[in-house]
mmCIF file of C-alpha atoms in Angstrom:
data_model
loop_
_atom_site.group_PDB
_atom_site.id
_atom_site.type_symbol
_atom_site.label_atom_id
_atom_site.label_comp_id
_atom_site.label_asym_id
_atom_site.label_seq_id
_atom_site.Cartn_x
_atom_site.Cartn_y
_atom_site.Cartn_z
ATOM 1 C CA UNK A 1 68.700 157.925 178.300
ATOM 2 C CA UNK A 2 66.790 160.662 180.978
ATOM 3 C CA UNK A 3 67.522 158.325 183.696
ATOM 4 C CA UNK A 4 71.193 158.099 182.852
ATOM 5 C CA UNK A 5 71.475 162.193 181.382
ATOM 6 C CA UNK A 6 69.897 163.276 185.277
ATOM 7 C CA UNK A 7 71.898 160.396 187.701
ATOM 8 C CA UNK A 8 75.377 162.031 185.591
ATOM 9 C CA UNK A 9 74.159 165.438 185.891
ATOM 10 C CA UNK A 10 72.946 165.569 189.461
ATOM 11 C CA UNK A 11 75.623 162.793 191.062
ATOM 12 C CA UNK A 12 78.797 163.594 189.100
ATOM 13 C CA UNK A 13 80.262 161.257 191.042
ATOM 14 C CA UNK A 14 78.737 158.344 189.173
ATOM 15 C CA UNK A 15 81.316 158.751 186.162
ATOM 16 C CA UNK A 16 84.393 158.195 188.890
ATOM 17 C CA UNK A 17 82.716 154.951 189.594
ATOM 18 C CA UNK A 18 81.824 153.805 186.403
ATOM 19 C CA UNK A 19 85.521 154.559 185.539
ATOM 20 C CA UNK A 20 87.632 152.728 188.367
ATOM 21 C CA UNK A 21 86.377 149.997 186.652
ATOM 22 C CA UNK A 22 87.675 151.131 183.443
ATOM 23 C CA UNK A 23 91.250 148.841 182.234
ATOM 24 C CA UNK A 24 92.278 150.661 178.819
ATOM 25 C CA UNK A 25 89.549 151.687 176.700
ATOM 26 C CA UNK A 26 87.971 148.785 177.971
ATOM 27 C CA UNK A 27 85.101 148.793 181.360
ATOM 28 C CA UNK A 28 84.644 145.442 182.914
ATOM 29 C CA UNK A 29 80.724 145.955 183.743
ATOM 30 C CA UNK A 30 80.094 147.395 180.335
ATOM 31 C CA UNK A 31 82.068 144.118 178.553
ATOM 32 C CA UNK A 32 79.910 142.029 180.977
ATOM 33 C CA UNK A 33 76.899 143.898 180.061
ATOM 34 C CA UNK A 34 77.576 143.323 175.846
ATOM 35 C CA UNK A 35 78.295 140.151 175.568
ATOM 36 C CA UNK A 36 75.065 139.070 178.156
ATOM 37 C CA UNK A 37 73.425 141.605 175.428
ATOM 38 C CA UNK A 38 74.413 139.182 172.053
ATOM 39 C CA UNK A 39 74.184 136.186 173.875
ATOM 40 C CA UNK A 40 70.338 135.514 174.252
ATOM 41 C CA UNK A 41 69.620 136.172 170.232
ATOM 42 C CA UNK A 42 73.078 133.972 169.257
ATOM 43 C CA UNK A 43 71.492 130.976 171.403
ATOM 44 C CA UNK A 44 68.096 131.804 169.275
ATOM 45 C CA UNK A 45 69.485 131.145 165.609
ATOM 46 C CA UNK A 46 68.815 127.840 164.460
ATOM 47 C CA UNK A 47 72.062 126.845 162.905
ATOM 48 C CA UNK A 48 70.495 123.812 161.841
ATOM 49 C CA UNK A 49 68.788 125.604 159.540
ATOM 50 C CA UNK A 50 72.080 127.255 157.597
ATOM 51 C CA UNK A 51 71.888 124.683 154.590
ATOM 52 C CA UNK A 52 68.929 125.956 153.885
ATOM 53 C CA UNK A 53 70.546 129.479 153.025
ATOM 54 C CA UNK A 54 72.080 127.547 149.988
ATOM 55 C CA UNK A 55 69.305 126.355 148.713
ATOM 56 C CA UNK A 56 68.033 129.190 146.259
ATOM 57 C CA UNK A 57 71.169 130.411 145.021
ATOM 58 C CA UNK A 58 70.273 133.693 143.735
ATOM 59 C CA UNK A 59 68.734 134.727 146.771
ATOM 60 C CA UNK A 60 71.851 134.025 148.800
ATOM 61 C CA UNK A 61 74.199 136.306 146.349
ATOM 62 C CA UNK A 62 71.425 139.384 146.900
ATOM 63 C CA UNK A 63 70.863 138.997 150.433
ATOM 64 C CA UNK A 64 75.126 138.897 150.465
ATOM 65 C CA UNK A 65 75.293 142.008 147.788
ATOM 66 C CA UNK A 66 72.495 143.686 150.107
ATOM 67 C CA UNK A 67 73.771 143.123 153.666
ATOM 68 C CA UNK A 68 77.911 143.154 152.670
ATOM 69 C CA UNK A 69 78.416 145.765 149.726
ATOM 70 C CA UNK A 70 75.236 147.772 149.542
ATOM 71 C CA UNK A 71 74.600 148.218 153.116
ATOM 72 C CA UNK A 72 78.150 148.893 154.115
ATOM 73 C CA UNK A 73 78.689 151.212 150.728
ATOM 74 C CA UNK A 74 75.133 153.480 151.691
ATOM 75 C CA UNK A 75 76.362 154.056 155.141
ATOM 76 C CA UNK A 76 79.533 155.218 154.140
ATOM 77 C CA UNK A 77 78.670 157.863 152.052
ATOM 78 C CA UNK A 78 75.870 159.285 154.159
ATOM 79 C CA UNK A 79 78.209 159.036 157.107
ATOM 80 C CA UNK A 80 80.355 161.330 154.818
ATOM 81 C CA UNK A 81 77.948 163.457 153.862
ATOM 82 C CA UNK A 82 76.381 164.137 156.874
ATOM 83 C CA UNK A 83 79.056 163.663 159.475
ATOM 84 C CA UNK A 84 82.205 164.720 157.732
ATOM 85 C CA UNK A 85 82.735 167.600 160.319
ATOM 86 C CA UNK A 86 82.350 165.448 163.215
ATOM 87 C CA UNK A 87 84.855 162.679 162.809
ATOM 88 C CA UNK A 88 83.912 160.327 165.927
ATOM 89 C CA UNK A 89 80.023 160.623 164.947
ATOM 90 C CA UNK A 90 81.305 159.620 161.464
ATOM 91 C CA UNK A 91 83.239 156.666 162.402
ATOM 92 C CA UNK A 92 80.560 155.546 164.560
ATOM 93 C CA UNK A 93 77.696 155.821 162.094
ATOM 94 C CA UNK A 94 80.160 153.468 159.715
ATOM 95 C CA UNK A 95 80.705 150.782 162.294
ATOM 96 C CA UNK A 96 76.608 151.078 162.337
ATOM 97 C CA UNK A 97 76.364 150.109 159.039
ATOM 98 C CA UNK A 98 78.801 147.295 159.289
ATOM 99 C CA UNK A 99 77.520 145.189 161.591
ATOM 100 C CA UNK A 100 74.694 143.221 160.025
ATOM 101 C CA UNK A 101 71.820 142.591 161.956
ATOM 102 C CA UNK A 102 71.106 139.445 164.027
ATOM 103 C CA UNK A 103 68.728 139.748 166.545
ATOM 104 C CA UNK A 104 66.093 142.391 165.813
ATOM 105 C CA UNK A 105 65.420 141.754 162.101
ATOM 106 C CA UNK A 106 64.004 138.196 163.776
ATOM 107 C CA UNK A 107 61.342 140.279 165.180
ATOM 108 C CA UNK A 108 60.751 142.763 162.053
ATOM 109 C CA UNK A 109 60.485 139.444 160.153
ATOM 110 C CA UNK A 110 57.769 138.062 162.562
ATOM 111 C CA UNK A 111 56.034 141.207 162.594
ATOM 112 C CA UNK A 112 55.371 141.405 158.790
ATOM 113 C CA UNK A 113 54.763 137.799 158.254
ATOM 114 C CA UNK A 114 58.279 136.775 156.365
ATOM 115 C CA UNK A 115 59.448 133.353 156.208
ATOM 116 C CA UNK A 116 61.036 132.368 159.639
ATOM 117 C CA UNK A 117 63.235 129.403 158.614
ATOM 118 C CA UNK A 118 64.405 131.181 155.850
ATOM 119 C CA UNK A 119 65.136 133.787 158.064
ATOM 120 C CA UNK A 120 66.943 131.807 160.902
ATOM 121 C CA UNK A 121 69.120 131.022 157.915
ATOM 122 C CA UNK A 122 70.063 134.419 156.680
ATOM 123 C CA UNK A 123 71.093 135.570 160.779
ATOM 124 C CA UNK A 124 73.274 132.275 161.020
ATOM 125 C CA UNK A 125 74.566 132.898 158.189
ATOM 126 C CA UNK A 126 75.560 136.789 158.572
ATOM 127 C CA UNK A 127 76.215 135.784 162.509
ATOM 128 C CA UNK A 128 79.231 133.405 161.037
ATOM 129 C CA UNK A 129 80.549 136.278 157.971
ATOM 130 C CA UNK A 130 80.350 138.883 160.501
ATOM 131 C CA UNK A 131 82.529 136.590 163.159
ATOM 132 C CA UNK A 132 84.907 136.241 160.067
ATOM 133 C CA UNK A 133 85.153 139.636 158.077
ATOM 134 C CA UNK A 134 83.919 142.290 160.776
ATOM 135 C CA UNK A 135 87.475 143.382 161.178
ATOM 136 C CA UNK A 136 88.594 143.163 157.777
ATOM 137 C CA UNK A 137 85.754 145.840 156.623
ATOM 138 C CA UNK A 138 86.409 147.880 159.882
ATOM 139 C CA UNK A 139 89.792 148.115 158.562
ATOM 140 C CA UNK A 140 88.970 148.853 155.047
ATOM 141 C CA UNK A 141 86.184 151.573 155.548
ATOM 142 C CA UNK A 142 87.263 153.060 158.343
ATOM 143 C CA UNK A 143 91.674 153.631 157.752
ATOM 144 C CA UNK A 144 92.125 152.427 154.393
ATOM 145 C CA UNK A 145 89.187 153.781 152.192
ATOM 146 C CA UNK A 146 88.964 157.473 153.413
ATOM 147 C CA UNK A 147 92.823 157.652 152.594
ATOM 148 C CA UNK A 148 91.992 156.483 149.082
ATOM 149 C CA UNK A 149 89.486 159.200 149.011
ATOM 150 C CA UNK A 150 92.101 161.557 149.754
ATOM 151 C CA UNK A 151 90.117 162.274 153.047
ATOM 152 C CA UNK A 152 93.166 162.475 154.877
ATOM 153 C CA UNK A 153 91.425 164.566 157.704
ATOM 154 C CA UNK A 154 88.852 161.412 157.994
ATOM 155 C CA UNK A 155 91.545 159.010 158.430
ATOM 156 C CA UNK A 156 91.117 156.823 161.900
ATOM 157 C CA UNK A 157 94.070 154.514 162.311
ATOM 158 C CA UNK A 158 92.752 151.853 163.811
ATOM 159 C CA UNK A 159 94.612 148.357 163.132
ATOM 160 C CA UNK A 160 92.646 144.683 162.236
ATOM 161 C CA UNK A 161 93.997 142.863 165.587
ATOM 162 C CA UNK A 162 92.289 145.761 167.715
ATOM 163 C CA UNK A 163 88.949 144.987 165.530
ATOM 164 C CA UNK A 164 89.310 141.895 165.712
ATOM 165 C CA UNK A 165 90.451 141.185 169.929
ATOM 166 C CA UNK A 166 87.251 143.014 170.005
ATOM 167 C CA UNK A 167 85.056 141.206 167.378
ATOM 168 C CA UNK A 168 85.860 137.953 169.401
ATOM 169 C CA UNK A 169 84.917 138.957 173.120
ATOM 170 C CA UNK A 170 81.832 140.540 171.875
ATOM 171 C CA UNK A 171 80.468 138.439 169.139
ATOM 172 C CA UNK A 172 83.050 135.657 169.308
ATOM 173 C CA UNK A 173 82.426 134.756 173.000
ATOM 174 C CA UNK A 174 78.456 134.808 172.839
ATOM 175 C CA UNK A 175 78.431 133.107 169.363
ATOM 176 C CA UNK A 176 80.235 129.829 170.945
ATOM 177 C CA UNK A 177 78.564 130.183 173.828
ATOM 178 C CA UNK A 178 74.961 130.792 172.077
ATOM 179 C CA UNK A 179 75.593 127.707 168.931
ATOM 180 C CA UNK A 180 76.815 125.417 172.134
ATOM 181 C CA UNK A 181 73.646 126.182 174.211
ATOM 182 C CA UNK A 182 71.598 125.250 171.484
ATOM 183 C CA UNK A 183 72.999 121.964 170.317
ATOM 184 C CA UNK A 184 74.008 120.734 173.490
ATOM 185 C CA UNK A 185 70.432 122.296 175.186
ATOM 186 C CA UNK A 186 69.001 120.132 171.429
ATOM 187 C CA UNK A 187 71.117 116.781 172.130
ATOM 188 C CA UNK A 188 69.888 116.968 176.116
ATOM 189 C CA UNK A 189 66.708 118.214 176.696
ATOM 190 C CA UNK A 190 65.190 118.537 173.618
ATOM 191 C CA UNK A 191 63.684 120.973 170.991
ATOM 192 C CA UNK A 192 60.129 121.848 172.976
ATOM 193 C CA UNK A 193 62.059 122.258 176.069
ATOM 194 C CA UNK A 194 65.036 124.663 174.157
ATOM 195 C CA UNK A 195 62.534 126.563 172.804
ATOM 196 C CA UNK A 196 59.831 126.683 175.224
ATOM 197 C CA UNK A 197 61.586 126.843 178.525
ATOM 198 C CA UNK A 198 65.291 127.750 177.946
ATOM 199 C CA UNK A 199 64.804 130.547 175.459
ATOM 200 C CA UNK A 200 62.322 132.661 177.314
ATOM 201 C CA UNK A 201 64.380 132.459 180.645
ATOM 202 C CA UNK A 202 67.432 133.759 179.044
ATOM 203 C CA UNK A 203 65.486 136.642 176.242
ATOM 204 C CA UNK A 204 64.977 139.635 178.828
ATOM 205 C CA UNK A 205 68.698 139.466 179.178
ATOM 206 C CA UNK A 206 69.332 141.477 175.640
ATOM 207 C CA UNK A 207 66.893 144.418 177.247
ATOM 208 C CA UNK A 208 67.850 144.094 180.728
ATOM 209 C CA UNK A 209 71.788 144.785 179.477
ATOM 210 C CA UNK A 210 70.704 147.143 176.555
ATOM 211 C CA UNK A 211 69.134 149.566 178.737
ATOM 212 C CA UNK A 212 72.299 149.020 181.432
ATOM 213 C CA UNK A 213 74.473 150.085 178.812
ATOM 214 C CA UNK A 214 72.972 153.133 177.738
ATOM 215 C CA UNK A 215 71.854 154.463 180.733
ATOM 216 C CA UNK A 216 75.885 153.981 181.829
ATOM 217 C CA UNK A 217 77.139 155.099 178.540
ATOM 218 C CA UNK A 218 74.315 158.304 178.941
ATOM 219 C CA UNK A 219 75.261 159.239 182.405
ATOM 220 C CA UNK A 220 78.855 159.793 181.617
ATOM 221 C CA UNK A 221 77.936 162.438 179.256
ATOM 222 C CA UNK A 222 75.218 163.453 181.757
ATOM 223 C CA UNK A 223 77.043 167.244 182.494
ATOM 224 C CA UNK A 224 77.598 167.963 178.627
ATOM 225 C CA UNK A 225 74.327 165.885 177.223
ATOM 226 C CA UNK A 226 72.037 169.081 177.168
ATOM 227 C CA UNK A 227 74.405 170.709 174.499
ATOM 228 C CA UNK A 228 74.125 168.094 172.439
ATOM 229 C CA UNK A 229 70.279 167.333 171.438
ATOM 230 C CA UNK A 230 71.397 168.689 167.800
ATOM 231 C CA UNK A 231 74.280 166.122 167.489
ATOM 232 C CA UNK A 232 71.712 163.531 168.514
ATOM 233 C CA UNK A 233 69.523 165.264 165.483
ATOM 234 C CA UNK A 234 72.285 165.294 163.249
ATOM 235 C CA UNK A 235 73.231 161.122 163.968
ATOM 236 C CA UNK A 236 69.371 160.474 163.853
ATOM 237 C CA UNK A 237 68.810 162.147 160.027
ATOM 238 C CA UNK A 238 71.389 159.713 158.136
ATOM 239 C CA UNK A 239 70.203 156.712 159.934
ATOM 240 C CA UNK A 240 66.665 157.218 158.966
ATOM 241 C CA UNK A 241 67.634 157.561 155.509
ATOM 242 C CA UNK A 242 69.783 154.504 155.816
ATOM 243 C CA UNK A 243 66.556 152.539 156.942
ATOM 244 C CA UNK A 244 64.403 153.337 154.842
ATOM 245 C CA UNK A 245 66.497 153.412 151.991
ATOM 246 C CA UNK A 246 67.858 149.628 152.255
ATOM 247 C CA UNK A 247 64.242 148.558 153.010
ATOM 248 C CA UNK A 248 62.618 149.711 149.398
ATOM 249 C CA UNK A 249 66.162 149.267 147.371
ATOM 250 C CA UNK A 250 65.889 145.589 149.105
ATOM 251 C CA UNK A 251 62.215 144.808 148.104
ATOM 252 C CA UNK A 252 62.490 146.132 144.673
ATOM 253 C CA UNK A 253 65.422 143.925 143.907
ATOM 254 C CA UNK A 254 63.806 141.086 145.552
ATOM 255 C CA UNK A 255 60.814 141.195 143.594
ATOM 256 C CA UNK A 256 62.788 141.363 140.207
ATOM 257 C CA UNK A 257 64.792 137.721 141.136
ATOM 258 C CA UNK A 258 61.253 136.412 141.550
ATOM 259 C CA UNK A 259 61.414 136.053 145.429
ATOM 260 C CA UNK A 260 58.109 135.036 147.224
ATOM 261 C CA UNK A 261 56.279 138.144 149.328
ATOM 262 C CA UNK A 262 57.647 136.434 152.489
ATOM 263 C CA UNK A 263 61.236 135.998 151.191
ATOM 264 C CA UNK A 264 61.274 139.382 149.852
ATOM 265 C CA UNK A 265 60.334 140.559 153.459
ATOM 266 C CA UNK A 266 63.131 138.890 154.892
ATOM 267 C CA UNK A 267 65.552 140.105 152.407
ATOM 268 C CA UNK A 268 64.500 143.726 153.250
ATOM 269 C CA UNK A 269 64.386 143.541 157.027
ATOM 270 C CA UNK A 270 67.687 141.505 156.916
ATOM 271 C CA UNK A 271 69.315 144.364 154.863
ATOM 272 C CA UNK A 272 67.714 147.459 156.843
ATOM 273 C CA UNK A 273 68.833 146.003 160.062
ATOM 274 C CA UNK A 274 71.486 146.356 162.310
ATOM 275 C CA UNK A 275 73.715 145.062 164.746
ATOM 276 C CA UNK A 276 74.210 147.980 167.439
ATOM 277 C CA UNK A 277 75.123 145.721 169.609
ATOM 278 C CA UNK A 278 78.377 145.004 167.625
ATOM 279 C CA UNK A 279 78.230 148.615 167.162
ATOM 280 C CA UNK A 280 78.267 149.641 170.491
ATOM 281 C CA UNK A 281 80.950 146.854 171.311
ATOM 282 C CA UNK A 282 83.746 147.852 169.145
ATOM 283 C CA UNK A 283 83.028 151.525 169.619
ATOM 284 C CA UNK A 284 83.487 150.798 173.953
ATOM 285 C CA UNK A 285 86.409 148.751 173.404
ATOM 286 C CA UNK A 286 88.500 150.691 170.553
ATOM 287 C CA UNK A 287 87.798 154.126 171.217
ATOM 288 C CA UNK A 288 86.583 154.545 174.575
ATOM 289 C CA UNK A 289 82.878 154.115 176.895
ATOM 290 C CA UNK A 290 82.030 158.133 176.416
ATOM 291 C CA UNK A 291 83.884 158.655 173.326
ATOM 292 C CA UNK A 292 81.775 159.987 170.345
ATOM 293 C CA UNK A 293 82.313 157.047 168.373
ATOM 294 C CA UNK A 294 79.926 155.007 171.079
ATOM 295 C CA UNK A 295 77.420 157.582 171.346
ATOM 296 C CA UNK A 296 76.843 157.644 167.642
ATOM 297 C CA UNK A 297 76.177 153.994 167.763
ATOM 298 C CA UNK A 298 73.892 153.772 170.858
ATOM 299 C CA UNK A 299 71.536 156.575 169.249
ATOM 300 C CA UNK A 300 71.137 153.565 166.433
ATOM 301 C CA UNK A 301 68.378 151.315 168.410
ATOM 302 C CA UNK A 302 66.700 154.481 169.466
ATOM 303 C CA UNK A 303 66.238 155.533 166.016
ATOM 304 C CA UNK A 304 65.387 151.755 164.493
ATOM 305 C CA UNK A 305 62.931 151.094 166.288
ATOM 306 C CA UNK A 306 59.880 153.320 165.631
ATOM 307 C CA UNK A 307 61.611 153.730 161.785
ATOM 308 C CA UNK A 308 61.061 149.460 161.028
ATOM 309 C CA UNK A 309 57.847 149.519 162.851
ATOM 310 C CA UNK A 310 56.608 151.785 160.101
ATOM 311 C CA UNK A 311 57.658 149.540 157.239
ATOM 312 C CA UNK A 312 56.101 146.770 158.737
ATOM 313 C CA UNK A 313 52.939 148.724 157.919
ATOM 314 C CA UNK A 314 54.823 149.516 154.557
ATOM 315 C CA UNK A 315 55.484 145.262 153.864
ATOM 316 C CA UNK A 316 52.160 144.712 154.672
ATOM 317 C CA UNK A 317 50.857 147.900 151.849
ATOM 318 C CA UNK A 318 53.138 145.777 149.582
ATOM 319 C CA UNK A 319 51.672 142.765 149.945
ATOM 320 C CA UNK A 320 48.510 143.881 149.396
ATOM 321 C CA UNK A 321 49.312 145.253 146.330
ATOM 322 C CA UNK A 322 52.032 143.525 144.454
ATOM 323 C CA UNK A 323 51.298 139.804 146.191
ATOM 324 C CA UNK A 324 47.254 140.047 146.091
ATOM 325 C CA UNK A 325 47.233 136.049 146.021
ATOM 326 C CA UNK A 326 50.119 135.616 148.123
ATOM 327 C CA UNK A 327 49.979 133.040 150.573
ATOM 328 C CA UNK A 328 52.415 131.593 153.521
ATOM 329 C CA UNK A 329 55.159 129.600 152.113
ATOM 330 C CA UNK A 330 57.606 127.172 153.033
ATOM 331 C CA UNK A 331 61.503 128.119 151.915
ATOM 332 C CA UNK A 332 62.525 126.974 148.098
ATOM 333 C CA UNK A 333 58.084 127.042 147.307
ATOM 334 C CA UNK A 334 57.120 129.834 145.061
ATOM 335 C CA UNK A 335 54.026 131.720 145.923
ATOM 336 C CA UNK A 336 50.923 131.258 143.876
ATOM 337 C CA UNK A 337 50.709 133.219 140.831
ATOM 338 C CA UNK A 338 49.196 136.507 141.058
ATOM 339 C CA UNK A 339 47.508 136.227 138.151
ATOM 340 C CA UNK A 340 45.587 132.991 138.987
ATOM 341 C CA UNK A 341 42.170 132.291 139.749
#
């Protein structure tokens, strides 16, 4: 973000050639940079895994009611709340909320000691609803609901095929390409090569076009960025509410179906996750590389970060004293009884 606020600000030139490049709304580097960005965690998931998803019925229905009603729902109405006056910010803090997360919540999970497989499951899962239905909520919370509402002023007419031409180069093109690098990498080389050799070759590729894109979408605003710390404030204050909101609401509920501490973990990070690079992806392509929209959505990582680092503390604090005898399980075990001796 500095590097990219002081390269626009001192070399205004930068945003002329960051924009010959532009065809539409959409700029070839940028694309380029996104989908290298989903590709690396896509060719992580172990889709082999899925079934096991199914397994424990009521755990799939929450971990669906938490990631595809409540999550979207929460994000809504704090985007409304908070953002109502700033229509692009708002829009862009609703994509944030629906695009479930896939990549990150992998390491939130390992950090708190969840249960891995069951987690693989739960991201190969949402990776394949959210390659289905991304467009179809777009649709409905973005131009359909806030005309129900009566928010007439809120309305952003956006249409399914733009969502969805968008939903497929960015998650469409890197999800192929990511489930066909691992079975064919599986089938041909092996699972200790895969996932010993092939994985951490292609992993700094998320960072490496992560920070590209923000330090390009950052030095396009470079000239107007210092008048707009309070905007980043204002995008920042909702989002940390969304965390930390989803995280407790998801552990409480996942405690009262009986869930094991390290499912329950899994459920929670799953649900308080997101997807900015979805975010950031439909945001470039519908509405524009510096339109408010995508700035809303690339403050998102900046703000997750340091926010699900502190409930990993917080899992941990609930582990120690709602799981006392808790100990690591395999998916479909249940935990040993906290009452026994």
């Amino acid at each position: 973000m500095f590097a990219g606020v002081i390269g626009g600000y001192l070399f205004t030139g930068i945003r002329d050639v960051i924009n010959y490049f532009q065809v539409g709304t959409t700029n070839i580097p940028i694309a380029i940079g996104l989908i290298l960005m989903m590709y690396p965690p896509l060719a992580k998931v172990k889709y082999e895994q899925l079934p096991q998803v199914f397994r424990n019925k009521k755990v799939l229905t929450l971990s669906l009611v938490q990631n595809w009603i409540i999550g979207p729902v929460l994000m809504f109405v704090l985007a409304i709340a908070f953002l109502s006056g700033h229509h692009e910010y708002m829009v862009g803090l609703i994509l944030i909320g629906l695009a479930r997360c896939i990549a990150m919540v992998i390491v939130w999970n390992d950090l708190a000691a969840g249960d891995r497989e069951y987690c693989a499951g739960l991201v190969a899962f949402n990776s394949i609803f959210q390659v289905l239905f991304f467009s179809v909520y777009a649709y409905f919370f973005i131009t359909l609901l806030p005309q129900w509402l009566g928010l007439q002023g809120m309305v952003v007419d956006i249409s399914i095929g733009q969502i969805a031409e968008s939903v497929f180069i960015y998650l469409g093109i890197p999800f192929i390409g990511g489930m066909a690098s691992r079975f064919i990498g599986l089938k041909s080389k092996g699972k200790d090569w895969y996932e010993h050799n092939f994985i951490p070759r292609i992993s700094p590729i998320t960072l490496i076009a992560l920070l590209f894109t923000i330090l390009v979408m950052f030095s396009l605003k470079g000239e107007h960025i210092v008048q707009l710390p309070l905007d980043v404030v204002r995008i920042a204050v909702p989002l940390c509410i969304y965390f930390v909101a989803m995280f407790f609401v998801s552990f409480y509920l996942s405690m009262k179906i009986g869930a094991t501490y390290e499912q329950s973990t899994t459920l929670s990070f799953t649900a308080a996750s997101n997807n900015f690079e979805l975010a950031i992806a439909v945001a470039v392509a519908v509405f524009g590389i510096d339109s408010g929209q995508a700035f809303a959505a690339v403050i998102g990582p900046l703000v997750e970060v340091p926010v699900l680092i502190s409930l990993v503390n917080v899992a941990f604090w609930f582990k120690r004293k709602y799981f006392p005898y808790a100990v690591n399980t395999v998916t479909g075990v249940c935990h040993v009884n906290r009452f026994e001796t």
